[in-house]
Amino acid sequence: MSLGSTLSGATETDKSSPVVLPAKLARNGNGGDLGFEADLFKTADKLRGNMEPSDYKHIALGLIFLKHISDSFEAKRAELLADYPDGAEDPDEYSAENVFWVPKEARWSHLQSNAKQPSIGKMIDEAMIAIEKRNETLKGVLPKDYARPALNAVMLGELIDLISGIALGQEKGEARDVLGRVYEYFLGQFAGSEGKRGGEFYTPRSVVRVMVEMIEPYKGRVYDPCCGSGGMFVQSEKFALEHEGRIGDIAIYGQESNYTTWRLCKMNLAVRGIDADIKWNNEGSFHKDELRDLKAEYILANPPFNISDWGGDRLRDDVRWGYGVPPASNANFAWVQHIVHHLGPSGTAGVVLANGSMSSTQSGEDTIRRALIEGVGGAPGVVDCMIALPGQLFYSTQIPVCLWFLARDKSNGIARNAKLRDRRSEILFIDARKLGHMVDRTRKEFSDADIGRITRAYHAWRGEADAGKYEDIPGFCKAATIEEVRQQAHVLTPGRYVGTADVNDADGLFADRFAELTEKLKGHFADAEALSARIVESLQRVVG
């Protein structure tokens, strides 16, 4: 039984039964319901069987991408056949609207009609090769190992049927958004399944939203020197569109050293219709800066934490180290200075770093941090705002981390075409460790309200006209003078500055934390019971 024959029905299956399309998707037909991505992923994940998530993600994401570019092509082709038939077979008509040319044998309708053939894996590989041959920007990007013997042809056919229902019957723009949402959601779920390895290519969406909405990339160049799967860019484009901008108002530049992750990024951006200059080399941004001359208005980055083997001993005299030579034993302040080096005259940056970066005194890191705060040798102080984050936000680590926000020119700067106030004598500290809510037993997310609270404080402090008047809030935010920071030996941990919340607020936070811990404990009990049941079952099979 195929997925196509079960659209009327069930939402639950066992491991031995054919997997069916979730009823929510079946009823709607286009995945328009809020939260449909979760149902879709659960169904797709059941098809995975014993395949490792790290392998399966390329299978699933590659097919979602193929569905997207085929749908976009078919929509444009139908438009041309109606208005300008002679242009329907002209590739230039498609590239003019950022639509990839899809040869006949690579179109989704052809693959779907052959989904039950034993040779479907070979047909998908041939489709990917044909698409890369006709589209220069996709060369080397698409997965082409669907025909390998270990990959089950029945699973591939059912996955094709499942993906065929995404965005069915929607207008071109809406279909692109739906497929983009699915791609982004699948990336996040695969990152969760892979744990620490997943964190190498994916920054949680709510963290990215905080960073993007803090620096407000409205128009200009956006750069990420370790761009992973491109989530920073996707959210930047969303921000521009939500603030009366257009795709193209921001120019995207990135670099990634992991070839597999670079491919995910290229597909992620293409699904969203985002044109970008994303470079790859296996030496990385430190040793082979592909965008050496780039000066960006906005930089967003989540570099790998505390990397000790970054080859710093070969870069002791690099021009980027204007605030001090970073230690060869830790790349944190090499990343910070690389980012500052690439900021334009009024540029701003948001960077995720390990908490140790705020207070470390090892290997001269305190000297570099002091220079970044005070300025040195004609280079201005650039630390604008520090945010302490709660633990359990990231797939790759359970420990809390922090966000650094840097401004090349704190004397004014621009936010959405409005001049900001002079902030050279201050740094804003925000303690967000008490914010966020648990979305499962191991991971936390920020709500819209959390993100709004954090970003409004920063925007008001910077002097944005529509953000209201800034006020210090005990236990949450504090505008500290540079002199106060000196008194703390240039340690940038927000908890040292914001003080404590009032008693009533603390009581409420304790109640929330107690409820959170109770839920986690219940989860552990449930896991223990399930494990006990499996052990008993295994013993009975042995005895029986």
Coordinates of C-alpha atoms in Angstrom, one line a residue:
M1 CA 0.0 0.0 0.0
S2 CA 1.4 3.4 -0.9
L3 CA 1.1 6.8 0.8
G4 CA -1.0 8.0 -2.1
S5 CA -3.7 5.4 -1.4
T6 CA -4.0 6.4 2.3
L7 CA -4.8 10.1 2.1
S8 CA -8.1 9.6 3.9
G9 CA -6.8 8.2 7.0
A10 CA -4.7 7.3 9.9
T11 CA -2.2 9.3 11.8
E12 CA -0.6 6.5 13.7
T13 CA 1.3 3.4 12.4
D14 CA 3.5 0.9 13.9
K15 CA 7.0 0.1 12.7
S16 CA 5.9 -2.9 10.7
S17 CA 3.1 -1.1 8.8
P18 CA 3.4 1.2 5.8
V19 CA 3.7 4.8 6.9
V20 CA 0.8 7.1 6.0
L21 CA 0.5 10.8 5.6
P22 CA -0.7 12.5 8.8
A23 CA -4.4 13.2 8.8
K24 CA -3.7 16.9 9.3
L25 CA -1.8 17.0 6.0
A26 CA -4.3 14.7 4.4
R27 CA -7.3 16.9 5.2
N28 CA -5.6 20.1 4.1
G29 CA -3.7 18.8 1.2
N30 CA -1.1 21.6 1.3
G31 CA 0.3 21.6 4.8
G32 CA -1.3 24.9 5.6
D33 CA -2.2 24.2 9.2
L34 CA 0.1 25.7 11.8
G35 CA 2.5 23.1 13.1
F36 CA 2.1 20.7 10.1
E37 CA 5.9 20.5 9.9
A38 CA 6.0 18.4 13.1
D39 CA 3.5 15.9 11.8
L40 CA 5.3 15.7 8.5
F41 CA 8.7 15.1 10.1
K42 CA 7.3 12.4 12.4
T43 CA 6.0 10.5 9.4
A44 CA 9.2 11.0 7.4
D45 CA 11.2 9.9 10.3
K46 CA 9.3 6.6 10.5
L47 CA 10.4 5.9 7.0
R48 CA 14.0 6.2 8.1
G49 CA 14.0 2.8 9.8
N50 CA 17.5 2.0 11.0
M51 CA 19.3 4.6 8.9
E52 CA 21.4 7.1 10.8
P53 CA 19.9 10.6 11.0
S54 CA 23.2 12.1 9.7
D55 CA 22.7 10.0 6.4
Y56 CA 18.9 10.3 6.2
K57 CA 18.9 14.1 6.4
H58 CA 20.6 14.4 3.0
I59 CA 18.1 11.9 1.5
A60 CA 15.1 13.8 2.8
L61 CA 16.4 17.4 2.4
G62 CA 17.6 16.6 -1.1
L63 CA 14.1 15.5 -2.2
I64 CA 12.5 18.5 -0.6
F65 CA 14.8 20.7 -2.5
L66 CA 14.1 18.8 -5.7
K67 CA 10.4 19.2 -5.2
H68 CA 10.8 23.0 -4.6
I69 CA 12.8 23.7 -7.7
S70 CA 10.6 21.5 -9.8
D71 CA 7.4 23.3 -8.5
S72 CA 8.9 26.7 -9.1
F73 CA 9.9 25.7 -12.7
E74 CA 6.5 24.2 -13.5
A75 CA 4.7 27.4 -12.1
K76 CA 6.9 29.6 -14.3
R77 CA 6.5 27.3 -17.3
A78 CA 2.7 27.4 -17.0
E79 CA 2.9 31.2 -16.8
L80 CA 5.0 31.4 -19.9
L81 CA 2.8 28.9 -21.9
A82 CA -0.2 31.2 -21.2
D83 CA 1.5 34.5 -21.9
Y84 CA 4.6 33.9 -24.0
P85 CA 4.7 30.3 -25.4
D86 CA 7.9 30.8 -27.3
G87 CA 9.7 31.5 -24.0
A88 CA 8.6 28.3 -22.3
E89 CA 11.7 26.5 -23.4
D90 CA 14.1 29.4 -23.0
P91 CA 16.3 28.9 -19.9
D92 CA 17.0 32.7 -19.7
E93 CA 13.3 33.3 -19.0
Y94 CA 13.6 31.3 -15.9
S95 CA 17.0 32.5 -14.6
A96 CA 15.7 36.1 -14.9
E97 CA 13.3 35.3 -12.0
N98 CA 15.8 33.2 -10.0
V99 CA 14.1 30.0 -11.1
F100 CA 16.3 27.0 -11.8
W101 CA 15.9 25.2 -15.2
V102 CA 14.7 21.7 -14.6
P103 CA 15.1 19.2 -17.5
K104 CA 12.1 17.0 -18.3
E105 CA 13.6 13.8 -16.8
A106 CA 14.3 15.7 -13.5
R107 CA 10.8 17.1 -12.9
W108 CA 8.9 16.0 -9.8
S109 CA 5.9 14.8 -11.8
H110 CA 8.2 12.3 -13.7
L111 CA 9.8 11.0 -10.4
Q112 CA 6.4 10.8 -8.7
S113 CA 4.9 8.7 -11.5
N114 CA 7.9 6.3 -11.2
A115 CA 8.1 6.3 -7.4
K116 CA 7.3 2.6 -7.1
Q117 CA 9.9 1.4 -9.6
P118 CA 12.9 -0.5 -8.2
S119 CA 15.1 1.9 -10.2
I120 CA 13.8 5.0 -8.5
G121 CA 17.1 5.7 -6.7
K122 CA 19.0 5.7 -10.0
M123 CA 16.4 8.0 -11.5
I124 CA 16.8 10.5 -8.7
D125 CA 20.6 10.5 -9.1
E126 CA 20.2 11.1 -12.8
A127 CA 17.7 14.0 -12.0
M128 CA 20.2 15.6 -9.7
I129 CA 23.0 15.3 -12.2
A130 CA 20.9 16.8 -15.0
I131 CA 19.9 19.7 -12.8
E132 CA 23.5 20.5 -11.8
K133 CA 24.5 20.2 -15.5
R134 CA 22.0 22.9 -16.5
N135 CA 22.5 25.2 -13.5
E136 CA 26.0 26.4 -12.8
T137 CA 25.4 27.7 -9.3
L138 CA 24.2 24.2 -8.1
K139 CA 27.3 22.3 -9.3
G140 CA 28.6 20.0 -6.6
V141 CA 25.7 20.9 -4.3
L142 CA 23.0 18.2 -4.7
P143 CA 23.2 14.7 -3.1
K144 CA 23.6 12.0 -5.8
D145 CA 23.8 8.7 -3.9
Y146 CA 20.2 7.6 -3.9
A147 CA 21.0 4.5 -6.0
R148 CA 23.3 2.9 -3.4
P149 CA 22.3 -0.7 -2.6
A150 CA 21.8 0.1 1.1
L151 CA 19.0 2.6 0.4
N152 CA 15.6 0.9 0.3
A153 CA 13.7 1.7 -2.9
V154 CA 10.3 1.3 -1.2
M155 CA 11.3 3.8 1.4
L156 CA 12.3 6.3 -1.3
G157 CA 9.0 5.8 -3.1
E158 CA 7.0 6.4 0.0
L159 CA 9.1 9.5 0.9
I160 CA 8.4 10.9 -2.6
D161 CA 4.7 10.3 -2.0
L162 CA 4.9 12.1 1.3
I163 CA 6.8 15.1 0.0
S164 CA 4.4 15.3 -3.0
G165 CA 1.7 16.5 -0.6
I166 CA 3.7 19.6 0.5
A167 CA 2.3 22.9 -0.8
L168 CA 0.0 21.1 -3.2
G169 CA -2.2 23.6 -5.0
Q170 CA -0.7 26.7 -3.5
E171 CA 0.3 29.8 -5.3
K172 CA 4.0 30.0 -6.2
G173 CA 5.0 32.4 -3.5
E174 CA 3.1 30.6 -0.8
A175 CA 4.4 27.2 -2.0
R176 CA 8.0 28.5 -1.7
D177 CA 7.3 29.7 1.8
V178 CA 5.8 26.3 2.8
L179 CA 8.7 24.3 1.4
G180 CA 11.1 26.7 3.0
R181 CA 9.4 26.2 6.4
V182 CA 9.6 22.4 5.9
Y183 CA 13.3 22.5 5.0
E184 CA 14.1 24.7 8.0
Y185 CA 12.1 22.6 10.4
F186 CA 13.7 19.4 9.1
L187 CA 17.1 20.9 9.5
G188 CA 16.4 21.7 13.1
Q189 CA 14.9 18.2 13.8
F190 CA 17.9 16.5 12.3
A191 CA 20.2 18.7 14.3
G192 CA 18.4 17.5 17.4
S193 CA 18.7 13.9 16.4
E194 CA 22.5 14.2 15.8
G195 CA 23.1 16.0 19.1
K196 CA 26.6 17.6 19.2
R197 CA 27.2 17.0 15.5
G198 CA 23.9 18.7 14.7
G199 CA 25.1 21.9 16.4
E200 CA 27.9 22.2 13.9
F201 CA 25.4 23.1 11.1
Y202 CA 22.4 24.5 12.9
T203 CA 21.8 27.4 15.3
P204 CA 18.4 27.2 17.0
R205 CA 15.8 29.4 15.4
S206 CA 14.9 31.3 18.5
V207 CA 18.5 32.2 19.2
V208 CA 18.9 33.4 15.6
R209 CA 15.8 35.5 15.9
V210 CA 17.2 37.3 19.0
M211 CA 20.4 38.1 17.1
V212 CA 18.7 39.2 13.9
E213 CA 16.1 41.4 15.7
M214 CA 18.8 42.9 17.8
I215 CA 20.9 44.2 14.9
E216 CA 18.0 44.8 12.5
P217 CA 19.5 43.9 9.1
Y218 CA 17.1 46.1 7.0
K219 CA 19.3 47.0 4.0
G220 CA 22.9 46.3 3.2
R221 CA 25.5 43.5 3.3
V222 CA 25.1 40.6 5.7
Y223 CA 28.1 38.3 6.4
D224 CA 28.6 35.1 8.3
P225 CA 32.2 33.7 8.3
C226 CA 31.1 30.2 9.6
C227 CA 27.6 30.1 8.1
G228 CA 26.5 26.5 8.7
S229 CA 23.3 25.7 7.0
G230 CA 22.4 29.4 6.5
G231 CA 19.8 30.1 9.2
M232 CA 21.2 33.5 10.0
F233 CA 20.6 34.5 6.3
V234 CA 17.1 33.1 6.2
Q235 CA 16.0 35.1 9.3
S236 CA 17.7 38.2 8.0
E237 CA 15.7 38.0 4.8
K238 CA 12.6 37.5 6.9
F239 CA 13.3 40.5 8.9
A240 CA 13.8 42.7 5.8
L241 CA 10.5 41.4 4.3
E242 CA 8.6 42.0 7.5
H243 CA 9.8 45.6 7.7
E244 CA 8.6 46.7 4.2
G245 CA 11.8 45.5 2.5
R246 CA 12.2 43.2 -0.4
I247 CA 14.3 40.1 -1.2
G248 CA 17.5 41.7 -2.6
D249 CA 17.5 44.7 -0.1
I250 CA 20.2 42.8 1.7
A251 CA 23.2 41.1 0.0
I252 CA 24.3 37.8 1.5
Y253 CA 27.9 36.7 1.9
G254 CA 29.2 33.7 3.8
Q255 CA 31.9 31.1 4.1
E256 CA 31.9 27.5 5.4
S257 CA 34.7 25.1 5.8
N258 CA 32.6 21.9 5.9
Y259 CA 31.7 20.9 2.4
T260 CA 28.6 18.9 3.4
T261 CA 27.3 21.8 5.5
W262 CA 28.0 24.2 2.6
R263 CA 25.8 22.1 0.4
L264 CA 23.0 22.2 3.0
C265 CA 23.3 26.0 3.1
K266 CA 23.2 26.4 -0.7
M267 CA 20.0 24.3 -0.8
N268 CA 18.5 26.1 2.2
L269 CA 18.9 29.5 0.6
A270 CA 17.8 28.3 -2.9
V271 CA 14.5 26.9 -1.4
R272 CA 13.9 30.4 0.0
G273 CA 14.7 32.1 -3.3
I274 CA 17.7 33.9 -1.7
D275 CA 20.6 34.8 -3.9
A276 CA 23.9 34.6 -2.0
D277 CA 27.6 34.4 -2.4
I278 CA 28.6 31.5 -0.2
K279 CA 32.2 30.4 -0.4
W280 CA 33.7 27.1 0.6
N281 CA 37.2 25.9 1.2
N282 CA 38.5 23.4 3.7
E283 CA 41.0 25.8 5.2
G284 CA 38.3 28.1 6.7
S285 CA 37.9 31.8 7.2
F286 CA 41.1 32.3 9.3
H287 CA 43.6 30.7 6.9
K288 CA 41.9 31.4 3.5
D289 CA 39.5 34.3 3.9
E290 CA 37.6 34.1 0.6
L291 CA 36.0 37.5 1.2
R292 CA 39.1 39.4 2.3
D293 CA 38.0 42.8 1.1
L294 CA 34.4 42.6 2.3
K295 CA 33.1 45.2 4.7
A296 CA 29.6 44.4 5.9
E297 CA 26.9 46.4 7.6
Y298 CA 25.7 43.4 9.5
I299 CA 27.6 40.3 10.7
L300 CA 25.9 37.3 12.4
A301 CA 27.9 34.3 13.5
N302 CA 27.9 31.2 15.7
P303 CA 31.5 30.0 15.5
P304 CA 32.6 26.7 17.1
F305 CA 33.3 27.2 20.8
N306 CA 36.8 27.2 22.3
I307 CA 38.6 25.6 19.3
S308 CA 42.2 24.9 20.3
D309 CA 43.5 23.6 17.0
W310 CA 42.7 26.6 14.7
G311 CA 46.3 27.0 13.5
G312 CA 46.8 30.4 15.3
D313 CA 50.6 29.9 15.5
R314 CA 50.7 30.4 11.8
L315 CA 48.9 33.7 11.9
R316 CA 50.8 35.7 14.6
D317 CA 51.2 38.8 12.5
D318 CA 47.8 38.9 10.8
V319 CA 46.3 42.3 10.0
R320 CA 43.0 41.3 11.7
W321 CA 44.5 41.2 15.2
G322 CA 44.0 45.0 15.9
Y323 CA 43.1 44.4 19.5
G324 CA 45.8 41.8 20.4
V325 CA 47.1 38.5 19.1
P326 CA 44.7 35.8 20.0
P327 CA 46.1 32.7 21.8
A328 CA 46.9 29.7 19.7
S329 CA 45.1 27.6 22.2
N330 CA 41.7 29.2 21.8
A331 CA 40.0 30.7 18.7
N332 CA 37.3 32.7 20.5
F333 CA 39.0 36.1 20.2
A334 CA 40.3 35.3 16.8
W335 CA 36.6 35.0 15.7
V336 CA 35.7 38.3 17.4
Q337 CA 38.5 40.2 15.7
H338 CA 37.9 38.6 12.3
I339 CA 34.4 39.8 12.6
V340 CA 35.3 43.3 13.7
H341 CA 37.8 43.5 10.8
H342 CA 35.0 42.8 8.4
L343 CA 32.6 45.4 9.8
G344 CA 31.9 48.5 7.7
P345 CA 32.2 52.0 9.2
S346 CA 28.8 51.8 10.9
G347 CA 28.4 48.1 11.0
T348 CA 27.0 46.0 13.9
A349 CA 27.6 42.3 14.7
G350 CA 26.0 39.6 16.9
V351 CA 28.2 36.7 17.9
V352 CA 27.6 33.5 19.9
L353 CA 30.5 32.6 22.2
A354 CA 31.2 30.4 25.1
N355 CA 30.7 32.0 28.6
G356 CA 34.4 31.8 29.3
S357 CA 35.0 34.6 26.7
M358 CA 33.3 37.1 29.2
S359 CA 35.8 36.5 32.0
S360 CA 38.8 34.4 30.9
T361 CA 42.3 35.7 32.0
Q362 CA 44.2 32.9 30.3
S363 CA 46.8 33.5 27.5
G364 CA 46.2 37.2 27.4
E365 CA 42.5 37.0 26.6
D366 CA 41.7 39.5 29.3
T367 CA 44.0 42.0 27.6
I368 CA 42.2 41.6 24.3
R369 CA 38.8 41.9 26.0
R370 CA 39.9 45.1 27.7
A371 CA 41.1 46.5 24.3
L372 CA 37.7 45.6 22.7
I373 CA 36.0 47.5 25.5
E374 CA 38.2 50.5 25.8
G375 CA 39.8 50.7 22.3
V376 CA 43.5 50.5 21.6
G377 CA 46.0 52.1 19.2
G378 CA 43.4 54.0 17.3
A379 CA 41.0 51.1 17.1
P380 CA 37.7 52.1 18.9
G381 CA 35.9 50.2 21.7
V382 CA 33.4 48.0 20.0
V383 CA 31.5 46.1 22.7
D384 CA 27.9 47.4 22.6
C385 CA 25.8 44.8 24.5
M386 CA 26.3 41.5 26.3
I387 CA 23.6 38.9 26.8
A388 CA 23.8 35.9 29.1
L389 CA 21.6 33.1 27.8
P390 CA 20.0 30.2 29.7
G391 CA 21.3 26.6 29.3
Q392 CA 19.6 24.0 27.1
L393 CA 19.0 26.3 24.1
F394 CA 21.5 24.5 21.8
Y395 CA 21.6 21.0 20.3
S396 CA 25.4 20.9 20.6
T397 CA 25.7 21.8 24.2
Q398 CA 23.6 21.9 27.4
I399 CA 25.7 24.6 29.0
P400 CA 24.7 28.3 28.8
V401 CA 26.5 30.6 26.4
C402 CA 26.5 34.3 25.7
L403 CA 25.9 36.8 22.9
W404 CA 28.3 39.6 22.1
F405 CA 27.0 42.6 20.2
L406 CA 29.6 44.8 18.6
A407 CA 29.3 48.2 16.9
R408 CA 32.1 49.6 14.8
D409 CA 31.0 53.2 15.6
K410 CA 29.3 53.5 19.0
S411 CA 29.3 57.3 18.6
N412 CA 26.2 57.0 16.4
G413 CA 25.4 54.3 13.9
I414 CA 22.2 53.7 12.0
A415 CA 19.2 51.5 12.7
R416 CA 16.5 51.4 9.9
N417 CA 17.7 54.8 8.5
A418 CA 17.6 56.5 11.9
K419 CA 20.7 57.8 13.7
L420 CA 21.5 56.2 17.1
R421 CA 22.7 58.0 20.2
D422 CA 26.3 58.1 21.3
R423 CA 27.0 55.0 23.5
R424 CA 30.8 55.2 23.8
S425 CA 30.7 55.6 27.5
E426 CA 28.4 52.6 28.2
I427 CA 27.7 48.9 27.6
L428 CA 24.3 47.4 28.0
F429 CA 24.1 44.1 30.0
I430 CA 21.1 41.8 29.7
D431 CA 20.7 38.7 31.8
A432 CA 18.3 36.4 29.9
R433 CA 19.1 33.3 31.9
K434 CA 15.6 33.2 33.5
L435 CA 13.8 33.5 30.1
G436 CA 12.7 30.7 27.8
H437 CA 10.5 27.6 28.2
M438 CA 11.1 23.9 27.8
V439 CA 9.9 22.5 24.4
D440 CA 10.9 18.9 25.4
R441 CA 12.8 17.2 28.2
T442 CA 16.2 18.5 27.0
R443 CA 15.8 21.7 25.1
K444 CA 14.5 25.2 25.7
E445 CA 13.3 28.0 23.4
F446 CA 12.6 31.7 23.6
S447 CA 9.0 32.8 23.1
D448 CA 8.0 35.8 21.0
A449 CA 7.5 37.7 24.3
D450 CA 11.0 36.7 25.5
I451 CA 12.6 37.9 22.2
G452 CA 10.5 41.1 22.3
R453 CA 11.6 41.9 25.9
I454 CA 15.3 41.4 25.1
T455 CA 15.3 43.3 21.8
R456 CA 13.2 46.2 23.1
A457 CA 15.7 46.9 25.9
Y458 CA 18.5 47.1 23.4
H459 CA 16.7 49.2 20.9
A460 CA 15.5 51.7 23.6
W461 CA 19.0 51.9 25.1
R462 CA 20.5 52.6 21.6
G463 CA 18.0 55.5 21.3
E464 CA 15.7 54.2 18.6
A465 CA 12.8 56.6 18.3
D466 CA 10.0 54.0 18.3
A467 CA 11.4 51.8 21.1
G468 CA 10.4 53.9 24.1
K469 CA 12.5 55.2 27.0
Y470 CA 15.1 52.9 28.3
E471 CA 15.2 52.0 32.0
D472 CA 17.4 49.6 34.0
I473 CA 15.4 46.6 35.3
P474 CA 17.0 44.9 38.4
G475 CA 17.8 41.3 37.6
F476 CA 17.4 41.8 33.8
C477 CA 19.2 44.8 32.3
K478 CA 21.7 47.5 33.2
A479 CA 23.4 50.2 31.3
A480 CA 26.8 50.2 32.9
T481 CA 29.4 52.9 32.4
I482 CA 32.9 52.0 31.1
E483 CA 34.2 53.1 34.5
E484 CA 31.9 50.5 36.2
V485 CA 33.3 47.8 33.8
R486 CA 36.8 48.9 34.7
Q487 CA 36.0 48.3 38.4
Q488 CA 35.0 44.8 37.5
A489 CA 38.4 44.2 35.8
H490 CA 36.7 44.3 32.4
V491 CA 34.7 41.1 33.1
L492 CA 31.6 41.2 30.9
T493 CA 29.3 38.7 32.8
P494 CA 25.9 40.4 32.9
G495 CA 25.1 39.0 36.4
R496 CA 27.8 41.2 37.8
Y497 CA 25.9 44.4 36.7
V498 CA 22.2 43.8 36.6
G499 CA 21.7 43.0 40.3
T500 CA 18.8 40.8 41.4
A501 CA 15.1 40.9 40.7
D502 CA 12.7 41.9 43.4
V503 CA 11.4 39.2 45.8
N504 CA 8.0 38.7 44.1
D505 CA 9.6 38.1 40.7
A506 CA 12.1 35.7 42.2
D507 CA 9.3 33.7 43.8
G508 CA 7.6 33.4 40.4
L509 CA 10.8 32.3 38.8
F510 CA 11.3 29.6 41.5
A511 CA 7.8 28.3 40.8
D512 CA 8.5 28.1 37.1
R513 CA 11.8 26.4 37.7
F514 CA 10.2 23.9 40.1
A515 CA 7.5 23.0 37.5
E516 CA 10.2 22.6 34.8
L517 CA 12.3 20.3 37.0
T518 CA 9.1 18.3 37.9
E519 CA 8.4 17.8 34.2
K520 CA 11.9 16.6 33.5
L521 CA 11.7 14.2 36.4
K522 CA 8.5 12.7 35.1
G523 CA 10.2 12.2 31.7
H524 CA 13.1 10.4 33.3
F525 CA 10.6 8.1 35.2
A526 CA 8.8 7.4 31.9
D527 CA 12.1 6.5 30.2
A528 CA 13.0 4.2 33.1
E529 CA 9.7 2.4 32.9
A530 CA 10.0 2.0 29.1
L531 CA 13.5 0.6 29.6
S532 CA 12.4 -1.8 32.3
A533 CA 9.6 -3.1 30.0
R534 CA 12.0 -3.7 27.2
I535 CA 14.4 -5.6 29.5
V536 CA 11.6 -7.8 30.8
E537 CA 10.4 -8.5 27.2
S538 CA 14.0 -9.4 26.2
L539 CA 14.4 -11.8 29.1
Q540 CA 11.0 -13.5 28.4
R541 CA 12.2 -14.1 24.8
V542 CA 15.4 -15.7 26.1
V543 CA 13.6 -17.9 28.6
G544 CA 10.7 -18.7 26.3

